[in-house]
């Protein structure tokens, strides 16, 4: 098989780039290790920056998001039994976020690929990129016992943190930066009415909690748990009881509980791999960077990578201009590191750190006091949360 761009990974990053390129007549193929149902079975991000929403509309995939997604102009911070609202809309000069699950984003992107007869190959085993530093890279993969080959001009590594692309870059070429947090998030999805019309980020001495949603009949909740916890350690009742302990009384009193339809523990890490290019291979999304979900930057950081790559490939194919591709890594990393900073800051602000020295505990408390008392600090939070410019 021959194509112009071979995209490894059929998650939101890979599918969004595939759709954008196809709309511009740039031939591409997506190779996905899992089945479509498996990919759609993952419950992940919930909050979209306005830049991500714009990109979905540009890809012709924004119609259901605009119809079913919720525009949120702010969120609450719960602490010491009270709620303080951060007015994103006012502090960001009129911007907001869209609450619409990543699962639905991925579903809409698959539907758009199908409508355009886009080529997405599922259950592609042992995907391997080859000759990345030459002018004619290719990718091999296995279906059953048969090894297949795709000749291409560029390879996009959109295969997430555990993918093959980043690992195809020689260690001598790659610099990796990582911080692993000493806790995880236990997440529950339930067919219950959300406890609050806007998200609640709760800082509590027992640990962090988050009240989020997917719709008015589908709620998403998280509590910080030790890394040693396993999901089978937590019954639904135990989860709901702990969540209530971490919320202000008036909120806990109106929490509607119900059976979990999904329950999982996600570890928290900050990670960046530099550079995001090696020859004809370009990394995008989780393949190159990971953030703790506290700042809702994970999926949104992938969006700016895709935006930059899309325009760089357009410039290359339309105008023979390689500058976008040559500048991609530096440009993408400049925004990635700002998302890293914000995610680290939100995580440090709101979580319980058992090994924190008393000075750091007081600093955490005064950081929150300063934020809630300062218009400038809230404006800084808002501009990051709604999304820094691409
Ligand atoms: P993905 O990991 O989504 O997609 C990569 C795709 O590549 C996958 O479908 C995988 O099957 C495929 N793949 C992997 N290896 C391959 C190979 N060798 N060959 C072919 N295909 C291969 N972000 C938020 O903003 N908010 C959240 O609440 C949030 N929660 C998260 C919870 C969890 C458990 C995880 C893991 C992530 C969470 N994230 C969250 C971040 C998440 O949303 C990512 O940012 C987002 O999935 C990034 O999308 P992709 O870059 O497409 O990577
Ligand atoms: C979610 O709804 O899954 C979600 C929302 C905001 C976050 C993290 C997760 O910061």
CSV table of C-alpha atoms and ligand atoms in Angstrom, one decimal:
chain,number,residue,atom,x,y,z
A,1,UNK,CA,0.0,0.0,0.0
A,2,UNK,CA,1.2,3.6,-0.7
A,3,UNK,CA,0.0,6.7,1.0
A,4,UNK,CA,1.4,10.2,1.7
A,5,UNK,CA,1.0,10.2,5.5
A,6,UNK,CA,0.9,7.1,7.7
A,7,UNK,CA,-0.6,7.8,11.1
A,8,UNK,CA,0.1,5.3,13.9
A,9,UNK,CA,-2.7,5.4,16.5
A,10,UNK,CA,-6.5,5.7,16.0
A,11,UNK,CA,-7.2,7.7,19.2
A,12,UNK,CA,-8.4,11.4,19.0
A,13,UNK,CA,-5.0,12.7,17.9
A,14,UNK,CA,-4.6,10.3,15.0
A,15,UNK,CA,-8.2,10.5,13.8
A,16,UNK,CA,-8.4,14.3,14.0
A,17,UNK,CA,-5.3,14.7,11.9
A,18,UNK,CA,-6.5,12.0,9.4
A,19,UNK,CA,-9.8,13.8,9.0
A,20,UNK,CA,-8.3,17.3,8.5
A,21,UNK,CA,-5.7,16.0,6.0
A,22,UNK,CA,-8.3,14.0,4.0
A,23,UNK,CA,-10.5,17.1,3.8
A,24,UNK,CA,-7.6,18.8,2.0
A,25,UNK,CA,-7.1,15.9,-0.3
A,26,UNK,CA,-3.9,14.7,1.4
A,27,UNK,CA,-4.0,10.9,1.3
A,28,UNK,CA,-3.4,9.1,4.7
A,29,UNK,CA,-3.9,5.8,6.5
A,30,UNK,CA,-4.5,5.2,10.2
A,31,UNK,CA,-3.1,2.1,11.8
A,32,UNK,CA,-4.8,1.2,15.2
A,33,UNK,CA,-3.7,-1.7,17.4
A,34,UNK,CA,-7.1,-2.2,19.0
A,35,UNK,CA,-10.6,-2.8,17.7
A,36,UNK,CA,-12.9,0.2,17.3
A,37,UNK,CA,-15.1,-1.0,20.2
A,38,UNK,CA,-12.0,-1.2,22.4
A,39,UNK,CA,-11.0,2.3,21.6
A,40,UNK,CA,-14.5,3.6,22.1
A,41,UNK,CA,-14.7,1.7,25.4
A,42,UNK,CA,-12.1,4.0,27.1
A,43,UNK,CA,-13.5,6.7,29.4
A,44,UNK,CA,-11.1,9.6,29.5
A,45,UNK,CA,-11.2,13.3,29.1
A,46,UNK,CA,-14.3,15.5,29.6
A,47,UNK,CA,-13.4,19.1,29.1
A,48,UNK,CA,-12.5,20.7,25.7
A,49,UNK,CA,-10.7,24.0,25.3
A,50,UNK,CA,-12.4,26.3,22.8
A,51,UNK,CA,-9.4,25.7,20.5
A,52,UNK,CA,-10.1,22.0,20.4
A,53,UNK,CA,-13.8,22.6,19.8
A,54,UNK,CA,-12.8,24.9,16.8
A,55,UNK,CA,-10.6,22.2,15.4
A,56,UNK,CA,-13.4,19.7,15.6
A,57,UNK,CA,-15.7,22.1,13.7
A,58,UNK,CA,-12.9,22.7,11.1
A,59,UNK,CA,-12.8,19.0,10.7
A,60,UNK,CA,-16.5,18.9,10.0
A,61,UNK,CA,-17.0,17.0,13.2
A,62,UNK,CA,-18.5,19.6,15.6
A,63,UNK,CA,-22.2,19.2,14.9
A,64,UNK,CA,-23.1,16.7,17.7
A,65,UNK,CA,-20.6,18.4,20.1
A,66,UNK,CA,-22.3,21.7,19.6
A,67,UNK,CA,-25.7,20.1,20.0
A,68,UNK,CA,-25.0,17.8,23.0
A,69,UNK,CA,-21.9,19.3,24.6
A,70,UNK,CA,-22.4,21.9,27.4
A,71,UNK,CA,-20.7,25.3,27.4
A,72,UNK,CA,-19.3,26.0,30.9
A,73,UNK,CA,-18.4,29.5,31.9
A,74,UNK,CA,-16.8,28.6,35.2
A,75,UNK,CA,-16.1,26.0,37.8
A,76,UNK,CA,-16.0,25.7,41.6
A,77,UNK,CA,-13.2,25.1,44.0
A,78,UNK,CA,-14.4,23.4,47.3
A,79,UNK,CA,-12.3,23.9,50.4
A,80,UNK,CA,-12.9,24.2,54.1
A,81,UNK,CA,-16.5,23.3,53.6
A,82,UNK,CA,-17.2,26.1,51.2
A,83,UNK,CA,-17.4,26.7,47.4
A,84,UNK,CA,-15.7,29.5,45.5
A,85,UNK,CA,-16.5,30.0,41.8
A,86,UNK,CA,-13.8,30.8,39.2
A,87,UNK,CA,-15.5,32.8,36.5
A,88,UNK,CA,-13.7,31.6,33.4
A,89,UNK,CA,-15.8,33.7,31.0
A,90,UNK,CA,-15.2,37.0,32.8
A,91,UNK,CA,-11.5,36.4,33.5
A,92,UNK,CA,-10.6,35.1,30.0
A,93,UNK,CA,-12.3,37.9,28.0
A,94,UNK,CA,-15.3,35.9,27.1
A,95,UNK,CA,-13.9,32.4,26.5
A,96,UNK,CA,-15.3,29.2,27.9
A,97,UNK,CA,-14.9,25.4,27.7
A,98,UNK,CA,-17.1,22.6,26.2
A,99,UNK,CA,-17.9,19.7,28.4
A,100,UNK,CA,-18.2,16.7,26.0
A,101,UNK,CA,-16.6,13.3,26.6
A,102,UNK,CA,-13.5,12.1,24.7
A,103,UNK,CA,-15.4,8.9,23.9
A,104,UNK,CA,-18.0,11.0,22.0
A,105,UNK,CA,-15.2,13.0,20.3
A,106,UNK,CA,-13.7,9.7,19.1
A,107,UNK,CA,-17.1,8.4,18.0
A,108,UNK,CA,-17.7,11.5,16.0
A,109,UNK,CA,-14.3,11.3,14.4
A,110,UNK,CA,-14.7,7.6,13.4
A,111,UNK,CA,-18.1,8.5,11.9
A,112,UNK,CA,-16.5,11.2,9.8
A,113,UNK,CA,-13.8,8.9,8.7
A,114,UNK,CA,-16.5,6.4,7.6
A,115,UNK,CA,-18.4,9.0,5.7
A,116,UNK,CA,-15.3,9.9,3.7
A,117,UNK,CA,-14.3,6.3,3.3
A,118,UNK,CA,-11.1,7.1,5.3
A,119,UNK,CA,-8.7,4.2,5.7
A,120,UNK,CA,-8.5,3.2,9.4
A,121,UNK,CA,-7.0,-0.3,9.8
A,122,UNK,CA,-7.9,-1.9,13.2
A,123,UNK,CA,-6.3,-4.8,15.0
A,124,UNK,CA,-2.9,-3.9,13.4
A,125,UNK,CA,-0.4,-5.9,15.3
A,126,UNK,CA,3.4,-5.3,15.6
A,127,UNK,CA,3.3,-1.9,13.9
A,128,UNK,CA,6.9,-0.8,13.1
A,129,UNK,CA,8.1,2.4,11.4
A,130,UNK,CA,11.2,2.0,9.2
A,131,UNK,CA,13.8,4.2,7.4
A,132,UNK,CA,12.7,7.3,9.3
A,133,UNK,CA,15.8,9.3,8.4
A,134,UNK,CA,15.5,8.5,4.7
A,135,UNK,CA,13.3,10.1,2.1
A,136,UNK,CA,11.1,7.0,1.8
A,137,UNK,CA,10.0,5.8,5.2
A,138,UNK,CA,7.6,2.8,5.5
A,139,UNK,CA,5.6,1.1,8.2
A,140,UNK,CA,5.0,-2.6,8.6
A,141,UNK,CA,2.3,-4.3,10.6
A,142,UNK,CA,0.9,-7.8,11.0
A,143,UNK,CA,-2.7,-9.0,10.5
A,144,UNK,CA,-2.9,-12.6,11.6
A,145,UNK,CA,0.2,-14.3,10.1
A,146,UNK,CA,0.5,-11.8,7.2
A,147,UNK,CA,3.1,-8.9,7.4
A,148,UNK,CA,1.9,-5.9,5.4
A,149,UNK,CA,3.8,-2.8,4.4
A,150,UNK,CA,2.7,0.8,3.9
A,151,UNK,CA,5.1,3.1,1.9
A,152,UNK,CA,4.7,6.7,2.8
A,153,UNK,CA,6.3,10.2,2.9
A,154,UNK,CA,5.7,11.0,6.6
A,155,UNK,CA,4.9,8.9,9.7
A,156,UNK,CA,2.9,10.5,12.5
A,157,UNK,CA,3.3,8.9,16.0
A,158,UNK,CA,-0.2,9.4,17.5
A,159,UNK,CA,0.0,6.1,19.4
A,160,UNK,CA,-0.1,7.3,23.0
A,161,UNK,CA,2.2,6.9,25.9
A,162,UNK,CA,2.7,3.2,25.5
A,163,UNK,CA,3.0,3.3,21.7
A,164,UNK,CA,5.8,2.2,19.4
A,165,UNK,CA,6.6,5.6,17.8
A,166,UNK,CA,8.5,7.3,20.6
A,167,UNK,CA,10.4,4.1,21.2
A,168,UNK,CA,11.5,4.1,17.6
A,169,UNK,CA,13.6,7.2,18.2
A,170,UNK,CA,17.2,6.3,19.2
A,171,UNK,CA,17.7,7.0,22.9
A,172,UNK,CA,20.7,9.2,22.0
A,173,UNK,CA,18.4,11.5,20.1
A,174,UNK,CA,15.7,11.7,22.8
A,175,UNK,CA,15.5,13.7,26.1
A,176,UNK,CA,12.7,12.6,28.5
A,177,UNK,CA,11.4,14.7,31.4
A,178,UNK,CA,9.2,13.0,34.0
A,179,UNK,CA,7.6,13.5,37.3
A,180,UNK,CA,5.5,10.7,38.8
A,181,UNK,CA,3.0,11.7,41.5
A,182,UNK,CA,2.6,9.5,44.7
A,183,UNK,CA,-1.1,9.0,44.1
A,184,UNK,CA,-3.7,8.1,41.4
A,185,UNK,CA,-7.3,9.0,40.6
A,186,UNK,CA,-10.1,6.5,41.2
A,187,UNK,CA,-12.8,7.5,38.6
A,188,UNK,CA,-16.4,6.4,38.5
A,189,UNK,CA,-19.0,6.9,35.7
A,190,UNK,CA,-22.6,6.7,36.8
A,191,UNK,CA,-26.0,7.2,35.2
A,192,UNK,CA,-27.0,9.8,37.8
A,193,UNK,CA,-27.9,13.5,37.7
A,194,UNK,CA,-24.7,15.6,38.2
A,195,UNK,CA,-24.3,17.1,41.7
A,196,UNK,CA,-23.5,20.5,40.3
A,197,UNK,CA,-24.2,22.4,37.0
A,198,UNK,CA,-20.4,23.2,36.8
A,199,UNK,CA,-17.4,21.2,37.8
A,200,UNK,CA,-16.2,21.1,41.4
A,201,UNK,CA,-12.5,20.7,42.2
A,202,UNK,CA,-12.3,19.8,45.9
A,203,UNK,CA,-9.2,20.3,48.1
A,204,UNK,CA,-9.6,18.3,51.3
A,205,UNK,CA,-7.4,17.0,54.1
A,206,UNK,CA,-8.4,13.5,53.1
A,207,UNK,CA,-7.4,14.1,49.5
A,208,UNK,CA,-8.5,15.6,46.2
A,209,UNK,CA,-12.0,15.0,44.7
A,210,UNK,CA,-13.5,16.1,41.4
A,211,UNK,CA,-17.2,16.3,40.4
A,212,UNK,CA,-17.6,16.3,36.6
A,213,UNK,CA,-20.2,15.2,34.1
A,214,UNK,CA,-20.8,13.9,30.6
A,215,UNK,CA,-24.4,15.1,30.3
A,216,UNK,CA,-27.3,15.9,32.6
A,217,UNK,CA,-27.9,12.1,33.1
A,218,UNK,CA,-24.3,10.9,33.2
A,219,UNK,CA,-21.9,11.9,36.0
A,220,UNK,CA,-18.1,11.5,36.3
A,221,UNK,CA,-16.5,11.6,39.7
A,222,UNK,CA,-12.9,11.1,40.9
A,223,UNK,CA,-11.1,10.8,44.3
A,224,UNK,CA,-7.4,10.8,44.9
A,225,UNK,CA,-6.2,7.4,46.1
A,226,UNK,CA,-2.8,6.0,47.2
A,227,UNK,CA,-0.9,4.3,44.3
A,228,UNK,CA,-1.1,1.1,46.3
A,229,UNK,CA,-4.9,1.0,45.9
A,230,UNK,CA,-6.5,-1.3,43.4
A,231,UNK,CA,-9.9,-0.7,41.8
A,232,UNK,CA,-11.2,-4.0,43.4
A,233,UNK,CA,-10.5,-2.5,46.8
A,234,UNK,CA,-13.3,0.1,46.3
A,235,UNK,CA,-16.9,-0.9,46.4
A,236,UNK,CA,-19.4,1.6,45.0
A,237,UNK,CA,-20.7,2.3,48.5
A,238,UNK,CA,-17.1,3.0,49.7
A,239,UNK,CA,-16.5,5.3,46.8
A,240,UNK,CA,-19.6,7.4,47.4
A,241,UNK,CA,-19.0,7.6,51.1
A,242,UNK,CA,-15.4,8.8,50.6
A,243,UNK,CA,-16.5,11.3,47.9
A,244,UNK,CA,-19.1,12.8,50.3
A,245,UNK,CA,-16.5,13.2,53.0
A,246,UNK,CA,-14.4,15.4,50.7
A,247,UNK,CA,-17.3,17.7,49.6
A,248,UNK,CA,-18.9,20.6,51.4
A,249,UNK,CA,-22.0,19.4,53.5
A,250,UNK,CA,-24.5,21.1,51.2
A,251,UNK,CA,-23.0,19.4,48.2
A,252,UNK,CA,-22.7,16.0,49.8
A,253,UNK,CA,-26.3,16.2,50.9
A,254,UNK,CA,-27.6,16.5,47.3
A,255,UNK,CA,-25.2,14.0,45.7
A,256,UNK,CA,-27.2,11.4,43.7
A,257,UNK,CA,-25.4,8.1,43.9
A,258,UNK,CA,-25.9,5.0,41.8
A,259,UNK,CA,-24.2,1.9,40.4
A,260,UNK,CA,-20.8,2.6,38.7
A,261,UNK,CA,-20.9,1.8,34.9
A,262,UNK,CA,-17.2,2.3,34.7
A,263,UNK,CA,-14.6,2.4,37.6
A,264,UNK,CA,-10.9,2.6,37.1
A,265,UNK,CA,-7.7,4.0,38.7
A,266,UNK,CA,-5.4,6.2,36.6
A,267,UNK,CA,-1.9,6.9,37.8
A,268,UNK,CA,-0.7,10.6,37.6
A,269,UNK,CA,2.4,11.6,35.8
A,270,UNK,CA,3.9,14.6,34.0
A,271,UNK,CA,6.0,13.6,31.0
A,272,UNK,CA,7.6,15.3,28.0
A,273,UNK,CA,9.8,13.7,25.3
A,274,UNK,CA,12.0,16.1,23.2
A,275,UNK,CA,12.3,16.6,20.3
A,276,UNK,CA,8.8,15.7,18.8
A,277,UNK,CA,10.4,14.9,15.5
A,278,UNK,CA,13.0,12.4,14.2
A,279,UNK,CA,13.6,12.5,10.5
A,280,UNK,CA,10.2,11.8,8.8
A,281,UNK,CA,8.6,10.8,12.1
A,282,UNK,CA,6.5,13.4,14.0
A,283,UNK,CA,5.1,12.7,17.5
A,284,UNK,CA,1.7,14.1,18.5
A,285,UNK,CA,-0.5,13.9,21.7
A,286,UNK,CA,0.2,11.4,24.4
A,287,UNK,CA,3.0,9.8,22.4
A,288,UNK,CA,5.1,12.8,23.3
A,289,UNK,CA,3.6,14.2,26.5
A,290,UNK,CA,1.4,13.3,29.5
A,291,UNK,CA,-0.1,15.5,32.1
A,292,UNK,CA,-1.9,14.8,35.4
A,293,UNK,CA,-5.6,15.3,34.5
A,294,UNK,CA,-6.2,18.0,37.2
A,295,UNK,CA,-6.0,20.8,34.7
A,296,UNK,CA,-7.9,18.9,31.9
A,297,UNK,CA,-4.9,19.6,29.5
A,298,UNK,CA,-4.3,16.0,28.2
A,299,UNK,CA,-6.5,15.8,25.2
A,300,UNK,CA,-6.3,19.6,24.8
A,301,UNK,CA,-2.5,19.5,24.4
A,302,UNK,CA,-2.9,16.9,21.7
A,303,UNK,CA,-5.1,19.4,19.8
A,304,UNK,CA,-2.4,22.1,19.3
A,305,UNK,CA,0.0,19.4,18.2
A,306,UNK,CA,-2.5,18.3,15.5
A,307,UNK,CA,-3.2,21.9,14.5
A,308,UNK,CA,0.5,22.7,14.0
A,309,UNK,CA,1.1,19.4,12.1
A,310,UNK,CA,-1.9,19.8,9.9
A,311,UNK,CA,-0.8,23.3,8.8
A,312,UNK,CA,2.8,22.2,8.4
A,313,UNK,CA,1.8,19.3,6.1
A,314,UNK,CA,-0.5,21.6,4.2
A,315,UNK,CA,2.4,24.1,3.6
A,316,UNK,CA,4.6,21.3,2.5
A,317,UNK,CA,2.2,19.7,0.1
A,318,UNK,CA,0.5,23.0,-1.2
A,319,UNK,CA,3.5,25.3,-1.3
A,320,UNK,CA,6.6,23.2,-1.1
A,321,UNK,CA,7.3,25.0,2.2
A,322,UNK,CA,9.1,22.8,4.8
A,323,UNK,CA,9.3,25.5,7.4
A,324,UNK,CA,6.2,24.3,9.4
A,325,UNK,CA,7.6,20.8,9.6
A,326,UNK,CA,11.1,22.1,10.5
A,327,UNK,CA,9.6,24.3,13.3
A,328,UNK,CA,7.0,21.8,14.5
A,329,UNK,CA,8.8,20.4,17.5
A,330,UNK,CA,9.9,23.7,18.9
A,331,UNK,CA,6.5,25.3,18.3
A,332,UNK,CA,4.6,22.3,19.8
A,333,UNK,CA,6.9,22.0,22.8
A,334,UNK,CA,6.5,25.7,23.6
A,335,UNK,CA,2.8,25.2,24.2
A,336,UNK,CA,3.1,21.7,25.6
A,337,UNK,CA,5.4,23.0,28.4
A,338,UNK,CA,2.9,25.7,29.3
A,339,UNK,CA,0.2,23.0,29.7
A,340,UNK,CA,2.7,21.0,31.8
A,341,UNK,CA,3.3,23.9,34.1
A,342,UNK,CA,-0.5,24.6,34.5
A,343,UNK,CA,-1.3,20.9,35.2
A,344,UNK,CA,1.6,20.6,37.7
A,345,UNK,CA,0.4,23.9,39.4
A,346,UNK,CA,-3.3,22.7,39.6
A,347,UNK,CA,-2.2,19.3,40.9
A,348,UNK,CA,0.2,20.7,43.5
A,349,UNK,CA,-2.5,23.2,44.6
A,350,UNK,CA,-5.3,20.7,45.2
A,351,UNK,CA,-3.9,17.3,46.2
A,352,UNK,CA,-2.8,15.9,49.6
A,353,UNK,CA,0.9,15.2,49.6
A,354,UNK,CA,1.7,12.9,52.5
A,355,UNK,CA,5.4,13.6,52.4
A,356,UNK,CA,5.0,17.4,52.3
A,357,UNK,CA,7.1,19.2,55.0
A,358,UNK,CA,5.0,21.6,57.2
A,359,UNK,CA,6.4,24.6,55.3
A,360,UNK,CA,5.1,23.2,51.9
A,361,UNK,CA,1.7,22.5,53.5
A,362,UNK,CA,1.4,26.1,54.6
A,363,UNK,CA,2.6,27.3,51.2
A,364,UNK,CA,-0.2,25.1,49.5
A,365,UNK,CA,-2.8,26.7,51.8
A,366,UNK,CA,-1.6,30.3,51.1
A,367,UNK,CA,-1.4,29.6,47.3
A,368,UNK,CA,-5.1,28.8,47.4
A,369,UNK,CA,-5.9,31.8,49.6
A,370,UNK,CA,-3.9,34.1,47.2
A,371,UNK,CA,-5.8,32.6,44.2
A,372,UNK,CA,-9.2,33.2,45.7
A,373,UNK,CA,-8.4,36.7,46.7
A,374,UNK,CA,-6.6,37.8,43.5
A,375,UNK,CA,-8.4,38.8,40.3
A,376,UNK,CA,-5.0,38.6,38.5
A,377,UNK,CA,-4.3,35.1,39.8
A,378,UNK,CA,-7.8,34.0,38.7
A,379,UNK,CA,-7.3,35.5,35.3
A,380,UNK,CA,-4.0,33.6,35.0
A,381,UNK,CA,-5.9,30.3,35.9
A,382,UNK,CA,-8.7,31.1,33.5
A,383,UNK,CA,-6.5,31.9,30.4
A,384,UNK,CA,-4.8,28.5,30.9
A,385,UNK,CA,-8.0,26.5,31.6
A,386,UNK,CA,-9.9,27.8,28.6
A,387,UNK,CA,-6.7,27.2,26.5
A,388,UNK,CA,-3.7,29.4,25.6
A,389,UNK,CA,-3.7,30.4,21.9
A,390,UNK,CA,-2.4,27.9,19.4
B,1,LIG,P1,-4.5,7.8,23.0
B,1,LIG,O1,-3.7,7.1,24.0
B,1,LIG,O2,-5.9,8.3,23.3
B,1,LIG,O3,-4.6,7.1,21.6
B,1,LIG,C1,-3.4,6.4,21.1
B,1,LIG,C2,-4.0,5.2,20.2
B,1,LIG,O4,-2.9,4.5,19.7
B,1,LIG,C3,-4.8,4.2,21.1
B,1,LIG,O5,-6.0,4.0,20.5
B,1,LIG,C4,-3.9,3.0,21.1
B,1,LIG,O6,-4.7,1.8,21.1
B,1,LIG,C5,-3.1,3.1,19.8
B,1,LIG,N1,-1.8,2.5,19.8
B,1,LIG,C6,-1.0,2.4,20.9
B,1,LIG,N2,0.1,1.7,20.5
B,1,LIG,C7,0.0,1.3,19.2
B,1,LIG,C8,0.8,0.7,18.3
B,1,LIG,N3,2.0,0.1,18.6
B,1,LIG,N4,0.3,0.5,17.0
B,1,LIG,C9,-0.9,1.0,16.7
B,1,LIG,N5,-1.7,1.7,17.5
B,1,LIG,C10,-1.3,1.8,18.8
B,1,LIG,N6,-7.1,14.0,29.6
B,1,LIG,C11,-7.9,15.0,30.0
B,1,LIG,O7,-7.9,16.1,29.5
B,1,LIG,N7,-8.8,14.8,31.0
B,1,LIG,C12,-9.0,13.5,31.6
B,1,LIG,O8,-9.8,13.4,32.6
B,1,LIG,C13,-8.1,12.5,31.2
B,1,LIG,N8,-8.3,11.2,31.8
B,1,LIG,C14,-7.4,10.2,31.4
B,1,LIG,C15,-7.5,8.9,31.9
B,1,LIG,C16,-6.7,7.9,31.5
B,1,LIG,C17,-6.8,6.5,32.1
B,1,LIG,C18,-5.7,8.1,30.5
B,1,LIG,C19,-4.8,7.0,30.0
B,1,LIG,C20,-5.6,9.4,29.9
B,1,LIG,C21,-6.5,10.4,30.3
B,1,LIG,N9,-6.4,11.7,29.8
B,1,LIG,C22,-7.2,12.7,30.2
B,1,LIG,C23,-5.5,12.0,28.7
B,1,LIG,C24,-6.1,11.5,27.5
B,1,LIG,O9,-7.4,12.1,27.3
B,1,LIG,C25,-5.2,11.8,26.4
B,1,LIG,O10,-4.7,13.1,26.4
B,1,LIG,C26,-5.8,11.5,25.0
B,1,LIG,O11,-6.2,10.2,25.0
B,1,LIG,C27,-4.7,11.7,24.0
B,1,LIG,O12,-5.1,11.2,22.8
B,1,LIG,P2,-4.0,10.5,21.8
B,1,LIG,O13,-2.8,11.3,21.7
B,1,LIG,O14,-4.8,10.2,20.6
B,1,LIG,O15,-3.6,9.2,22.6
B,2,LIG,C1,-13.5,14.6,33.4
B,2,LIG,O1,-14.7,15.0,33.2
B,2,LIG,O2,-13.2,13.4,33.1
B,2,LIG,C2,-12.5,15.6,33.8
B,2,LIG,C3,-12.8,16.9,33.9
B,2,LIG,C4,-11.9,17.8,34.3
B,2,LIG,C5,-10.6,17.4,34.6
B,2,LIG,C6,-10.3,16.0,34.6
B,2,LIG,C7,-11.2,15.1,34.2
B,2,LIG,O3,-9.7,18.3,35.1
